[in-house]
Amino acid sequence: MATSFKIGYAFEPNKKTFITDAIVDKSKQRGIDLIKIDTDKPLAEQGPFDCILQRLSNEIRIKQLEEYSSLNPDVLIIDPPSKIEVLHDRYSMLHCVEDMMKMNGQENEIGMPTFGIPKQVLVKDVHSLMNVNAEGGLKLRFPLIAKPEMVDGSMQSHELSLVYNLNALKKVHTPVVLQEFVNHGGVMFKVYVVGEYVKCVKRNSLPDISEEQLDLEKNPVPFSQVSNKQSQEHSDHMSNEEMRIEDAVMPPDSLVTCIAKGLREATGLHLMNFDLIRDSRISNHYLVLDINYAPGYEKMPSYESVLADFFCDLRKRKRKVKFYSLFRQMLCCG
């Protein structure tokens, strides 16, 4: 009987895991053993593992994982903490998209889809806030999306808000990433990446904002309030909202695949998703808004099978590396 491929998975105790019983069973049927790692015990006392799937944020546990990896270099780490780190900073995470744009040149034929990122700026302190759209300043246009700079897993780091005008901007907490809000028809495209697998799905998004609305709110408005207000206003017309999402044209597969491939290569990560919108101002132009590591895959269609396939790909990859390593040793000895 063939030896099973052992994948240990380590998640913080207070964080939800996407490794469900269904995934464990489906993987086991294909010769993959998913083993929960006890994060309160030394990693060296557990295993052995062929691969470790991790979503750790505790510094002590991360250091333990890195020490284990240095002593066991043949164990695949999905994904190394050092590579995930770039997605913890909301400002720098989109730099890889800019790098892709430079490499591609964005010199596509007329009518071909293009992509980019919204205009954004990092504001470190309160005194710099008023320079955001002041004369001679950075001149971002309202409305703006205000995002805490760092993604650290706390509730505060996920508190995004809409800023309609200067009065509201004065009340934004720093450090903050300010991003121009772009009308996009109230539909967002969420793209899941699992290894080389890419899946794009439609999601409801914030509604378009008119010039007339910019003077209505004097405070930053949390996304949750915008969403709740939208739901209340359209509670009797939910079918219209569903129809809008249904009627939205999906971005071309070639574009989605191109962006996903570029992000994989730029970050070195296997598990992520990114948010994509179609810019209402420019025909066939898309914007990458956000990139998340190892998101809630349970919302992705057929996610159990997709993850099981990914684990099998990891096994194949490791066997290939092992084969070539043995082959080189034979050549050296010969």
mmCIF file of C-alpha atoms in Angstrom:
data_model
loop_
_atom_site.group_PDB
_atom_site.id
_atom_site.type_symbol
_atom_site.label_atom_id
_atom_site.label_comp_id
_atom_site.label_asym_id
_atom_site.label_seq_id
_atom_site.Cartn_x
_atom_site.Cartn_y
_atom_site.Cartn_z
ATOM 1 C CA MET A 1 0.000 0.000 0.000
ATOM 2 C CA ALA A 2 1.370 3.437 -0.975
ATOM 3 C CA THR A 3 2.457 5.748 1.835
ATOM 4 C CA SER A 4 0.056 8.618 2.369
ATOM 5 C CA PHE A 5 1.136 12.226 1.894
ATOM 6 C CA LYS A 6 0.980 13.925 5.298
ATOM 7 C CA ILE A 7 -0.041 17.573 5.511
ATOM 8 C CA GLY A 8 -0.030 19.200 8.925
ATOM 9 C CA TYR A 9 -2.211 22.267 9.264
ATOM 10 C CA ALA A 10 -1.576 24.948 11.875
ATOM 11 C CA PHE A 11 -4.078 27.731 12.536
ATOM 12 C CA GLU A 12 -4.311 30.119 15.459
ATOM 13 C CA PRO A 13 -6.734 28.664 18.076
ATOM 14 C CA ASN A 14 -9.080 31.651 17.814
ATOM 15 C CA LYS A 15 -9.161 31.678 14.007
ATOM 16 C CA LYS A 16 -11.623 29.813 11.823
ATOM 17 C CA THR A 17 -10.084 27.075 9.700
ATOM 18 C CA PHE A 18 -11.202 26.170 6.199
ATOM 19 C CA ILE A 19 -10.095 22.562 6.793
ATOM 20 C CA THR A 20 -13.467 20.892 7.342
ATOM 21 C CA ASP A 21 -14.348 17.246 7.947
ATOM 22 C CA ALA A 22 -15.526 17.045 4.332
ATOM 23 C CA ILE A 23 -12.111 18.183 3.066
ATOM 24 C CA VAL A 24 -10.333 15.756 5.412
ATOM 25 C CA ASP A 25 -12.460 12.859 4.116
ATOM 26 C CA LYS A 26 -12.171 13.843 0.454
ATOM 27 C CA SER A 27 -8.398 14.229 0.763
ATOM 28 C CA LYS A 28 -8.013 10.915 2.591
ATOM 29 C CA GLN A 29 -9.765 9.146 -0.294
ATOM 30 C CA ARG A 30 -6.961 10.428 -2.514
ATOM 31 C CA GLY A 31 -4.103 9.399 -0.252
ATOM 32 C CA ILE A 32 -3.689 12.724 1.558
ATOM 33 C CA ASP A 33 -3.697 12.762 5.376
ATOM 34 C CA LEU A 34 -4.623 16.126 6.891
ATOM 35 C CA ILE A 35 -3.308 16.284 10.455
ATOM 36 C CA LYS A 36 -4.173 19.083 12.869
ATOM 37 C CA ILE A 37 -1.054 20.507 14.506
ATOM 38 C CA ASP A 38 -1.287 21.279 18.213
ATOM 39 C CA THR A 39 0.003 24.858 18.360
ATOM 40 C CA ASP A 40 0.588 24.558 22.122
ATOM 41 C CA LYS A 41 3.142 21.768 21.668
ATOM 42 C CA PRO A 42 6.623 21.952 20.098
ATOM 43 C CA LEU A 43 6.384 21.358 16.367
ATOM 44 C CA ALA A 44 9.470 19.138 16.437
ATOM 45 C CA GLU A 45 7.556 16.634 18.602
ATOM 46 C CA GLN A 46 4.818 16.254 15.984
ATOM 47 C CA GLY A 47 4.766 14.783 12.519
ATOM 48 C CA PRO A 48 6.636 13.789 10.464
ATOM 49 C CA PHE A 49 5.075 15.947 7.742
ATOM 50 C CA ASP A 50 5.563 16.214 4.012
ATOM 51 C CA CYS A 51 3.978 19.650 4.023
ATOM 52 C CA ILE A 52 2.718 22.216 6.531
ATOM 53 C CA LEU A 53 -0.264 24.424 5.765
ATOM 54 C CA GLN A 54 -0.172 27.394 8.110
ATOM 55 C CA ARG A 55 -2.074 30.517 9.081
ATOM 56 C CA LEU A 56 -0.151 31.627 12.145
ATOM 57 C CA SER A 57 0.154 35.166 13.472
ATOM 58 C CA ASN A 58 1.676 34.595 16.910
ATOM 59 C CA GLU A 59 5.367 35.574 16.752
ATOM 60 C CA ILE A 60 6.525 32.688 18.953
ATOM 61 C CA ARG A 61 4.682 30.123 16.825
ATOM 62 C CA ILE A 62 5.990 31.674 13.614
ATOM 63 C CA LYS A 63 9.553 31.548 14.930
ATOM 64 C CA GLN A 64 9.052 27.892 15.879
ATOM 65 C CA LEU A 65 7.794 27.158 12.362
ATOM 66 C CA GLU A 66 10.779 28.913 10.771
ATOM 67 C CA GLU A 67 13.203 26.965 12.974
ATOM 68 C CA TYR A 68 11.445 23.716 12.050
ATOM 69 C CA SER A 69 11.653 24.624 8.356
ATOM 70 C CA SER A 70 15.385 25.349 8.542
ATOM 71 C CA LEU A 71 15.963 21.931 10.149
ATOM 72 C CA ASN A 72 13.610 20.199 7.680
ATOM 73 C CA PRO A 73 14.144 21.985 4.339
ATOM 74 C CA ASP A 74 12.400 19.209 2.409
ATOM 75 C CA VAL A 75 9.064 19.966 4.146
ATOM 76 C CA LEU A 76 6.907 22.263 2.008
ATOM 77 C CA ILE A 77 5.567 25.313 3.853
ATOM 78 C CA ILE A 78 2.331 26.709 2.422
ATOM 79 C CA ASP A 79 2.970 29.542 2.680
ATOM 80 C CA PRO A 80 6.132 30.946 4.332
ATOM 81 C CA PRO A 81 5.292 33.735 6.818
ATOM 82 C CA SER A 82 7.890 36.025 5.223
ATOM 83 C CA LYS A 83 5.996 35.906 1.913
ATOM 84 C CA ILE A 84 2.583 36.449 3.485
ATOM 85 C CA GLU A 85 3.879 39.552 5.254
ATOM 86 C CA VAL A 86 3.560 41.762 2.162
ATOM 87 C CA LEU A 87 -0.237 41.364 2.313
ATOM 88 C CA HIS A 88 -0.339 42.732 5.859
ATOM 89 C CA ASP A 89 0.309 46.252 4.555
ATOM 90 C CA ARG A 90 -2.628 47.577 2.536
ATOM 91 C CA TYR A 91 -0.509 50.197 0.820
ATOM 92 C CA SER A 92 2.394 48.035 -0.323
ATOM 93 C CA MET A 93 0.241 45.000 -1.224
ATOM 94 C CA LEU A 94 -0.817 46.650 -4.482
ATOM 95 C CA HIS A 95 2.757 47.450 -5.526
ATOM 96 C CA CYS A 96 3.008 43.999 -7.094
ATOM 97 C CA VAL A 97 0.087 44.919 -9.364
ATOM 98 C CA GLU A 98 1.963 48.050 -10.443
ATOM 99 C CA ASP A 99 5.029 45.914 -11.162
ATOM 100 C CA MET A 100 2.893 43.648 -13.357
ATOM 101 C CA MET A 101 1.584 46.694 -15.232
ATOM 102 C CA LYS A 102 5.140 47.869 -15.913
ATOM 103 C CA MET A 103 6.196 44.434 -17.152
ATOM 104 C CA ASN A 104 3.163 44.141 -19.421
ATOM 105 C CA GLY A 105 3.535 47.716 -20.581
ATOM 106 C CA GLN A 106 -0.281 48.043 -20.688
ATOM 107 C CA GLU A 107 0.071 48.588 -24.432
ATOM 108 C CA ASN A 108 -2.852 46.405 -25.368
ATOM 109 C CA GLU A 109 -4.706 46.631 -28.636
ATOM 110 C CA ILE A 110 -7.759 48.880 -28.811
ATOM 111 C CA GLY A 111 -10.718 47.124 -27.213
ATOM 112 C CA MET A 112 -8.563 44.714 -25.200
ATOM 113 C CA PRO A 113 -9.133 44.753 -21.414
ATOM 114 C CA THR A 114 -6.636 46.552 -19.194
ATOM 115 C CA PHE A 115 -6.097 46.560 -15.441
ATOM 116 C CA GLY A 116 -4.591 48.746 -12.752
ATOM 117 C CA ILE A 117 -5.166 49.970 -9.206
ATOM 118 C CA PRO A 118 -7.114 52.954 -7.824
ATOM 119 C CA LYS A 119 -5.192 56.103 -7.011
ATOM 120 C CA GLN A 120 -4.151 55.845 -3.381
ATOM 121 C CA VAL A 121 -1.931 57.404 -0.746
ATOM 122 C CA LEU A 122 -0.609 56.399 2.667
ATOM 123 C CA VAL A 123 -1.180 59.043 5.345
ATOM 124 C CA LYS A 124 0.909 58.494 8.460
ATOM 125 C CA ASP A 125 -0.285 61.359 10.656
ATOM 126 C CA VAL A 126 -3.191 63.749 11.167
ATOM 127 C CA HIS A 127 -1.226 66.780 9.933
ATOM 128 C CA SER A 128 -0.830 65.186 6.498
ATOM 129 C CA LEU A 129 -4.559 64.528 6.071
ATOM 130 C CA MET A 130 -5.398 68.019 4.851
ATOM 131 C CA ASN A 131 -2.775 67.730 2.114
ATOM 132 C CA VAL A 132 -4.642 64.878 0.455
ATOM 133 C CA ASN A 133 -6.605 67.053 -1.936
ATOM 134 C CA ALA A 134 -5.244 70.504 -1.136
ATOM 135 C CA GLU A 135 -3.839 72.720 -3.875
ATOM 136 C CA GLY A 136 -0.381 71.415 -4.707
ATOM 137 C CA GLY A 137 -1.038 68.272 -2.694
ATOM 138 C CA LEU A 138 -1.878 64.755 -3.810
ATOM 139 C CA LYS A 139 -5.290 65.755 -5.170
ATOM 140 C CA LEU A 140 -7.301 62.626 -4.530
ATOM 141 C CA ARG A 141 -10.934 63.093 -5.472
ATOM 142 C CA PHE A 142 -13.812 62.433 -3.114
ATOM 143 C CA PRO A 143 -15.328 60.077 -2.192
ATOM 144 C CA LEU A 144 -12.460 58.135 -0.640
ATOM 145 C CA ILE A 145 -12.169 54.726 0.960
ATOM 146 C CA ALA A 146 -10.300 54.848 4.281
ATOM 147 C CA LYS A 147 -8.504 51.626 5.230
ATOM 148 C CA PRO A 148 -6.314 51.022 8.298
ATOM 149 C CA GLU A 149 -2.770 50.583 6.987
ATOM 150 C CA MET A 150 -2.018 47.252 8.638
ATOM 151 C CA VAL A 151 -4.012 44.021 8.472
ATOM 152 C CA ASP A 152 -3.262 42.366 11.811
ATOM 153 C CA GLY A 153 -6.334 40.191 12.327
ATOM 154 C CA SER A 154 -7.962 42.587 14.782
ATOM 155 C CA MET A 155 -11.495 43.907 14.341
ATOM 156 C CA GLN A 156 -10.115 47.439 13.997
ATOM 157 C CA SER A 157 -7.954 46.503 11.017
ATOM 158 C CA HIS A 158 -11.083 45.491 9.092
ATOM 159 C CA GLU A 159 -13.033 48.685 9.812
ATOM 160 C CA LEU A 160 -13.184 50.312 6.377
ATOM 161 C CA SER A 161 -15.172 53.482 5.793
ATOM 162 C CA LEU A 162 -16.315 55.892 3.087
ATOM 163 C CA VAL A 163 -15.159 59.505 3.289
ATOM 164 C CA TYR A 164 -17.360 61.869 1.295
ATOM 165 C CA ASN A 165 -15.731 65.267 1.931
ATOM 166 C CA LEU A 166 -13.120 67.322 3.805
ATOM 167 C CA ASN A 167 -15.191 67.521 6.997
ATOM 168 C CA ALA A 168 -15.287 63.733 7.193
ATOM 169 C CA LEU A 169 -11.613 63.450 6.241
ATOM 170 C CA LYS A 170 -10.614 65.469 9.325
ATOM 171 C CA LYS A 171 -12.071 62.701 11.514
ATOM 172 C CA VAL A 172 -10.198 59.775 9.946
ATOM 173 C CA HIS A 173 -7.772 57.922 12.227
ATOM 174 C CA THR A 174 -4.175 57.550 11.057
ATOM 175 C CA PRO A 175 -2.111 55.769 9.822
ATOM 176 C CA VAL A 176 -4.540 55.158 6.983
ATOM 177 C CA VAL A 177 -4.567 54.217 3.321
ATOM 178 C CA LEU A 178 -6.842 56.546 1.358
ATOM 179 C CA GLN A 179 -8.065 55.132 -1.927
ATOM 180 C CA GLU A 180 -10.237 56.872 -4.498
ATOM 181 C CA PHE A 181 -13.682 55.290 -4.645
ATOM 182 C CA VAL A 182 -14.521 54.354 -8.221
ATOM 183 C CA ASN A 183 -18.092 53.797 -9.392
ATOM 184 C CA HIS A 184 -18.399 50.225 -10.627
ATOM 185 C CA GLY A 185 -22.095 49.456 -10.913
ATOM 186 C CA GLY A 186 -22.378 47.964 -7.427
ATOM 187 C CA VAL A 187 -20.817 44.662 -8.514
ATOM 188 C CA MET A 188 -17.441 43.286 -7.459
ATOM 189 C CA PHE A 189 -15.605 40.262 -8.836
ATOM 190 C CA LYS A 190 -13.896 38.137 -6.205
ATOM 191 C CA VAL A 191 -11.137 35.980 -7.641
ATOM 192 C CA TYR A 192 -10.009 32.919 -5.679
ATOM 193 C CA VAL A 193 -6.541 31.498 -6.300
ATOM 194 C CA VAL A 194 -5.587 27.996 -5.136
ATOM 195 C CA GLY A 195 -2.251 27.067 -6.651
ATOM 196 C CA GLU A 196 -2.839 27.265 -10.399
ATOM 197 C CA TYR A 197 -6.620 27.072 -10.023
ATOM 198 C CA VAL A 198 -8.464 30.367 -10.524
ATOM 199 C CA LYS A 199 -12.175 30.990 -9.932
ATOM 200 C CA CYS A 200 -13.964 34.320 -10.425
ATOM 201 C CA VAL A 201 -17.373 34.920 -8.835
ATOM 202 C CA LYS A 202 -19.725 37.918 -8.663
ATOM 203 C CA ARG A 203 -20.434 39.644 -5.375
ATOM 204 C CA ASN A 204 -22.651 42.533 -4.337
ATOM 205 C CA SER A 205 -20.653 45.696 -3.661
ATOM 206 C CA LEU A 206 -21.110 49.292 -2.533
ATOM 207 C CA PRO A 207 -23.512 51.300 -4.701
ATOM 208 C CA ASP A 208 -22.353 54.040 -7.056
ATOM 209 C CA ILE A 209 -22.026 57.507 -5.514
ATOM 210 C CA SER A 210 -23.197 60.681 -7.256
ATOM 211 C CA GLU A 211 -21.731 64.187 -6.937
ATOM 212 C CA GLU A 212 -24.898 65.272 -5.129
ATOM 213 C CA GLN A 213 -24.207 62.821 -2.289
ATOM 214 C CA LEU A 214 -20.779 64.216 -1.398
ATOM 215 C CA ASP A 215 -22.113 66.888 0.989
ATOM 216 C CA LEU A 216 -24.597 64.659 2.807
ATOM 217 C CA GLU A 217 -22.270 62.922 5.288
ATOM 218 C CA LYS A 218 -20.025 64.890 7.664
ATOM 219 C CA ASN A 219 -18.409 61.818 9.235
ATOM 220 C CA PRO A 220 -16.646 58.757 7.840
ATOM 221 C CA VAL A 221 -19.317 56.120 7.146
ATOM 222 C CA PRO A 222 -18.388 52.495 7.988
ATOM 223 C CA PHE A 223 -18.926 50.021 5.158
ATOM 224 C CA SER A 224 -21.333 48.074 7.358
ATOM 225 C CA GLN A 225 -23.638 51.097 7.639
ATOM 226 C CA VAL A 226 -23.561 51.677 3.880
ATOM 227 C CA SER A 227 -24.458 48.030 3.261
ATOM 228 C CA ASN A 228 -27.235 48.039 5.894
ATOM 229 C CA LYS A 229 -28.712 51.266 4.547
ATOM 230 C CA GLN A 230 -28.680 49.840 1.038
ATOM 231 C CA SER A 231 -30.434 46.672 2.230
ATOM 232 C CA GLN A 232 -33.133 48.650 4.064
ATOM 233 C CA GLU A 233 -33.783 50.921 1.091
ATOM 234 C CA HIS A 234 -34.125 47.977 -1.245
ATOM 235 C CA SER A 235 -35.712 45.432 1.091
ATOM 236 C CA ASP A 236 -38.761 45.261 -1.158
ATOM 237 C CA HIS A 237 -36.720 45.134 -4.321
ATOM 238 C CA MET A 238 -34.086 42.527 -3.603
ATOM 239 C CA SER A 239 -34.844 40.933 -6.950
ATOM 240 C CA ASN A 240 -33.543 44.104 -8.657
ATOM 241 C CA GLU A 241 -30.269 43.804 -6.761
ATOM 242 C CA GLU A 242 -30.005 40.151 -7.694
ATOM 243 C CA MET A 243 -30.791 40.988 -11.301
ATOM 244 C CA ARG A 244 -28.015 43.592 -11.350
ATOM 245 C CA ILE A 245 -25.492 41.001 -10.204
ATOM 246 C CA GLU A 246 -26.915 38.431 -12.600
ATOM 247 C CA ASP A 247 -26.694 40.855 -15.540
ATOM 248 C CA ALA A 248 -23.132 41.967 -14.784
ATOM 249 C CA VAL A 249 -20.717 40.714 -17.433
ATOM 250 C CA MET A 250 -17.836 38.688 -16.033
ATOM 251 C CA PRO A 251 -14.316 39.944 -16.808
ATOM 252 C CA PRO A 252 -12.545 37.971 -19.563
ATOM 253 C CA ASP A 253 -11.005 34.706 -18.340
ATOM 254 C CA SER A 254 -7.737 35.687 -20.007
ATOM 255 C CA LEU A 255 -7.512 38.869 -17.916
ATOM 256 C CA VAL A 256 -8.402 37.157 -14.630
ATOM 257 C CA THR A 257 -5.890 34.368 -15.286
ATOM 258 C CA CYS A 258 -3.209 36.888 -16.256
ATOM 259 C CA ILE A 259 -3.630 38.859 -13.024
ATOM 260 C CA ALA A 260 -3.760 35.698 -10.882
ATOM 261 C CA LYS A 261 -0.608 34.296 -12.505
ATOM 262 C CA GLY A 262 1.189 37.606 -12.078
ATOM 263 C CA LEU A 263 0.241 37.828 -8.402
ATOM 264 C CA ARG A 264 1.390 34.249 -7.768
ATOM 265 C CA GLU A 265 4.762 35.018 -9.320
ATOM 266 C CA ALA A 266 5.108 38.413 -7.633
ATOM 267 C CA THR A 267 4.217 37.204 -4.136
ATOM 268 C CA GLY A 268 5.285 33.560 -4.254
ATOM 269 C CA LEU A 269 1.980 32.661 -2.581
ATOM 270 C CA HIS A 270 -0.284 29.701 -3.382
ATOM 271 C CA LEU A 271 -3.473 30.683 -1.516
ATOM 272 C CA MET A 272 -5.153 34.066 -1.918
ATOM 273 C CA ASN A 273 -8.008 36.012 -3.381
ATOM 274 C CA PHE A 274 -8.268 39.490 -4.830
ATOM 275 C CA ASP A 275 -11.106 41.932 -5.392
ATOM 276 C CA LEU A 276 -11.634 43.253 -8.904
ATOM 277 C CA ILE A 277 -14.049 45.904 -10.186
ATOM 278 C CA ARG A 278 -14.899 47.265 -13.620
ATOM 279 C CA ASP A 279 -14.248 51.024 -13.775
ATOM 280 C CA SER A 280 -17.475 52.683 -14.940
ATOM 281 C CA ARG A 281 -15.519 55.650 -16.325
ATOM 282 C CA ILE A 282 -13.353 53.677 -18.753
ATOM 283 C CA SER A 283 -14.620 50.965 -21.074
ATOM 284 C CA ASN A 284 -13.097 47.548 -20.411
ATOM 285 C CA HIS A 285 -10.758 48.744 -17.638
ATOM 286 C CA TYR A 286 -10.524 46.859 -14.333
ATOM 287 C CA LEU A 287 -9.055 47.757 -10.946
ATOM 288 C CA VAL A 288 -7.538 45.472 -8.305
ATOM 289 C CA LEU A 289 -8.683 46.802 -4.917
ATOM 290 C CA ASP A 290 -7.437 44.347 -2.341
ATOM 291 C CA ILE A 291 -5.516 41.080 -1.934
ATOM 292 C CA ASN A 292 -6.185 38.644 0.918
ATOM 293 C CA TYR A 293 -4.253 35.594 2.045
ATOM 294 C CA ALA A 294 -5.987 32.201 2.420
ATOM 295 C CA PRO A 295 -9.497 33.674 2.453
ATOM 296 C CA GLY A 296 -12.783 31.992 3.386
ATOM 297 C CA TYR A 297 -12.735 29.296 0.735
ATOM 298 C CA GLU A 298 -16.047 27.882 1.947
ATOM 299 C CA LYS A 299 -17.711 30.584 -0.178
ATOM 300 C CA MET A 300 -15.981 29.315 -3.313
ATOM 301 C CA PRO A 301 -17.954 26.831 -5.472
ATOM 302 C CA SER A 302 -16.782 23.198 -5.067
ATOM 303 C CA TYR A 303 -14.061 24.314 -2.680
ATOM 304 C CA GLU A 304 -13.590 20.865 -1.102
ATOM 305 C CA SER A 305 -12.661 19.288 -4.441
ATOM 306 C CA VAL A 306 -10.504 22.274 -5.412
ATOM 307 C CA LEU A 307 -8.470 22.055 -2.201
ATOM 308 C CA ALA A 308 -8.140 18.272 -2.472
ATOM 309 C CA ASP A 309 -6.813 18.729 -6.026
ATOM 310 C CA PHE A 310 -4.350 21.325 -4.743
ATOM 311 C CA PHE A 311 -3.059 18.956 -2.060
ATOM 312 C CA CYS A 312 -2.542 16.289 -4.732
ATOM 313 C CA ASP A 313 -0.604 18.821 -6.819
ATOM 314 C CA LEU A 314 1.648 19.489 -3.820
ATOM 315 C CA ARG A 315 2.329 15.756 -3.514
ATOM 316 C CA LYS A 316 3.175 15.561 -7.217
ATOM 317 C CA ARG A 317 5.461 18.585 -6.924
ATOM 318 C CA LYS A 318 7.343 17.159 -3.958
ATOM 319 C CA ARG A 319 7.797 13.780 -5.641
ATOM 320 C CA LYS A 320 9.164 15.499 -8.741
ATOM 321 C CA VAL A 321 11.668 17.479 -6.657
ATOM 322 C CA LYS A 322 12.703 14.303 -4.828
ATOM 323 C CA PHE A 323 13.132 12.420 -8.128
ATOM 324 C CA TYR A 324 15.386 15.087 -9.643
ATOM 325 C CA SER A 325 17.391 15.282 -6.424
ATOM 326 C CA LEU A 326 18.035 11.519 -6.502
ATOM 327 C CA PHE A 327 18.821 11.717 -10.217
ATOM 328 C CA ARG A 328 21.470 14.400 -9.618
ATOM 329 C CA GLN A 329 22.982 12.319 -6.815
ATOM 330 C CA MET A 330 23.247 9.327 -9.147
ATOM 331 C CA LEU A 331 24.970 11.445 -11.785
ATOM 332 C CA CYS A 332 27.443 12.763 -9.222
ATOM 333 C CA CYS A 333 28.185 9.275 -7.901
ATOM 334 C CA GLY A 334 28.467 7.867 -11.422
#
